[in-house]
Coordinates of C-alpha atoms in Angstrom, one line a residue:
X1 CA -5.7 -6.4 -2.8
X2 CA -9.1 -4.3 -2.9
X3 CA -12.4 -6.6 -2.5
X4 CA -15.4 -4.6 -3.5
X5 CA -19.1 -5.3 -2.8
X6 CA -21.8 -3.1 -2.5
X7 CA -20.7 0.1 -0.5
X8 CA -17.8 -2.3 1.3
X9 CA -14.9 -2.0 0.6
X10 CA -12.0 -4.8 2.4
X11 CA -8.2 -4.2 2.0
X12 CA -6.1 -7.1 2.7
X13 CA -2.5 -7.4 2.4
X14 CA 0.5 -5.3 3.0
X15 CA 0.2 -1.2 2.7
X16 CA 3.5 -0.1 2.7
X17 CA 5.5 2.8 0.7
X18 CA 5.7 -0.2 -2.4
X19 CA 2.1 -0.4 -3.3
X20 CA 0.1 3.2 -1.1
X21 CA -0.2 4.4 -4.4
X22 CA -1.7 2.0 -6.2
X23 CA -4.0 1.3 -3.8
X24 CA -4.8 4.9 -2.8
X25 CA -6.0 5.4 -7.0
X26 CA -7.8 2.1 -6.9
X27 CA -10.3 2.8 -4.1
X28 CA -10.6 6.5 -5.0
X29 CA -11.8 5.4 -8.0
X30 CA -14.6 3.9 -6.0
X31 CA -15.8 7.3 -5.1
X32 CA -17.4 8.0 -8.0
X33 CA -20.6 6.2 -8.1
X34 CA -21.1 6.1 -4.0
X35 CA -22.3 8.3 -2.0
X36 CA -20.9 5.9 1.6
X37 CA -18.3 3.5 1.6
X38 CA -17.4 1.6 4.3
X39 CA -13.3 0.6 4.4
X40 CA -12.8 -2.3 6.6
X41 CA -8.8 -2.5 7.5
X42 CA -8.8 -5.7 9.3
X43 CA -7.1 -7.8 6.7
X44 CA -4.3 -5.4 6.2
X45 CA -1.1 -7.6 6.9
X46 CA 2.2 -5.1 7.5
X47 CA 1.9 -1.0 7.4
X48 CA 4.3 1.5 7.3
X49 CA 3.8 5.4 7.9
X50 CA 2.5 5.5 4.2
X51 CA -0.8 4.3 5.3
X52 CA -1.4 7.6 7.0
X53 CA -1.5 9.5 4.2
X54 CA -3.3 6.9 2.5
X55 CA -6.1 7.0 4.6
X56 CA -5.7 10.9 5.0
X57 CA -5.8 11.0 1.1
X58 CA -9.0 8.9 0.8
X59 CA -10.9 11.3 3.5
X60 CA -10.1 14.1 1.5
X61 CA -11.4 12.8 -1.8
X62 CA -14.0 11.7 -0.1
X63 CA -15.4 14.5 1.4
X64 CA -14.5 16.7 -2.3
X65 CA -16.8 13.9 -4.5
X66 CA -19.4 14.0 -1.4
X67 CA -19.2 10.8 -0.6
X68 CA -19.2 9.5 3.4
X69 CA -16.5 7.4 3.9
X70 CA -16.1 5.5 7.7
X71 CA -13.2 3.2 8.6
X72 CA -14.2 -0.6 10.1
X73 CA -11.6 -3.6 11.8
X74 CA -8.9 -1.0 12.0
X75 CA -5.6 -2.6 13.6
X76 CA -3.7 -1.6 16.6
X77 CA -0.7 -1.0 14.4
X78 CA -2.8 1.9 12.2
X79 CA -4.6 3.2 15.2
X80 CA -0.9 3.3 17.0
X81 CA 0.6 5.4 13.6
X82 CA -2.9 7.6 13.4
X83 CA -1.7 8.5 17.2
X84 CA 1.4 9.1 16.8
X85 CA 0.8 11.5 14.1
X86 CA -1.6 13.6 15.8
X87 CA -4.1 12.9 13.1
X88 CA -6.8 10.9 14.7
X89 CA -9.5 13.7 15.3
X90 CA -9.3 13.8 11.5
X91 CA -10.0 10.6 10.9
X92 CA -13.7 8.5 11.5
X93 CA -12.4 5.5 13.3
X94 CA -14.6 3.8 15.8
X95 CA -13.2 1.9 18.5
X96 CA -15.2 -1.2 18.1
X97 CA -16.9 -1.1 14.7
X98 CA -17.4 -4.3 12.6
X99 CA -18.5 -4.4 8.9
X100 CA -21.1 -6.8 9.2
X101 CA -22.3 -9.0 6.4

């Protein structure tokens, strides 16, 4: 599930290899009329390797419609797979960042 408000975006639920690309379209349709969103993980319930690509995906797009896009709340369990990967220099993740109302 994608909440949307503002320039906040908050995924909760699973992102696994059954719904990545439904949820990859839905926020990259969000790029459009933004030029910063702010995708706060915390809520995200179960992940597989998919959500790598996901996230990769949405930096890309991203950065081709000029829009900023930062990561907020993300888990252990994404940071562990963006590790593993070797992709974390790619990727704006801050160690203690909270979306704040």
């Amino acid at each position: 599930m994608i909440l949307c408000e503002d320039n906040k975006i908050k995924i909760k639920g699973p992102v696994t290899i059954n719904n990545v690309i439904t949820l990859k379209e839905e926020v990259i349709s969000l790029f459009v009329d933004s030029s910063h969103l702010v995708v706060d993980l915390e809520n995200i319930l179960e992940v597989d390797s998919s959500v790598v690509s996901m996230l990769l995906e949405w930096l890309r797009e991203s950065n081709r419609r000029k829009c900023r896009l930062h990561f907020v709340n993300v888990p252990e369990n994404i940071r562990s797979l963006i590790q593993l990967y070797g992709v974390s220099e790619f990727l704006p993740l801050g160690l203690n960042n909270k979306l704040t109302d």
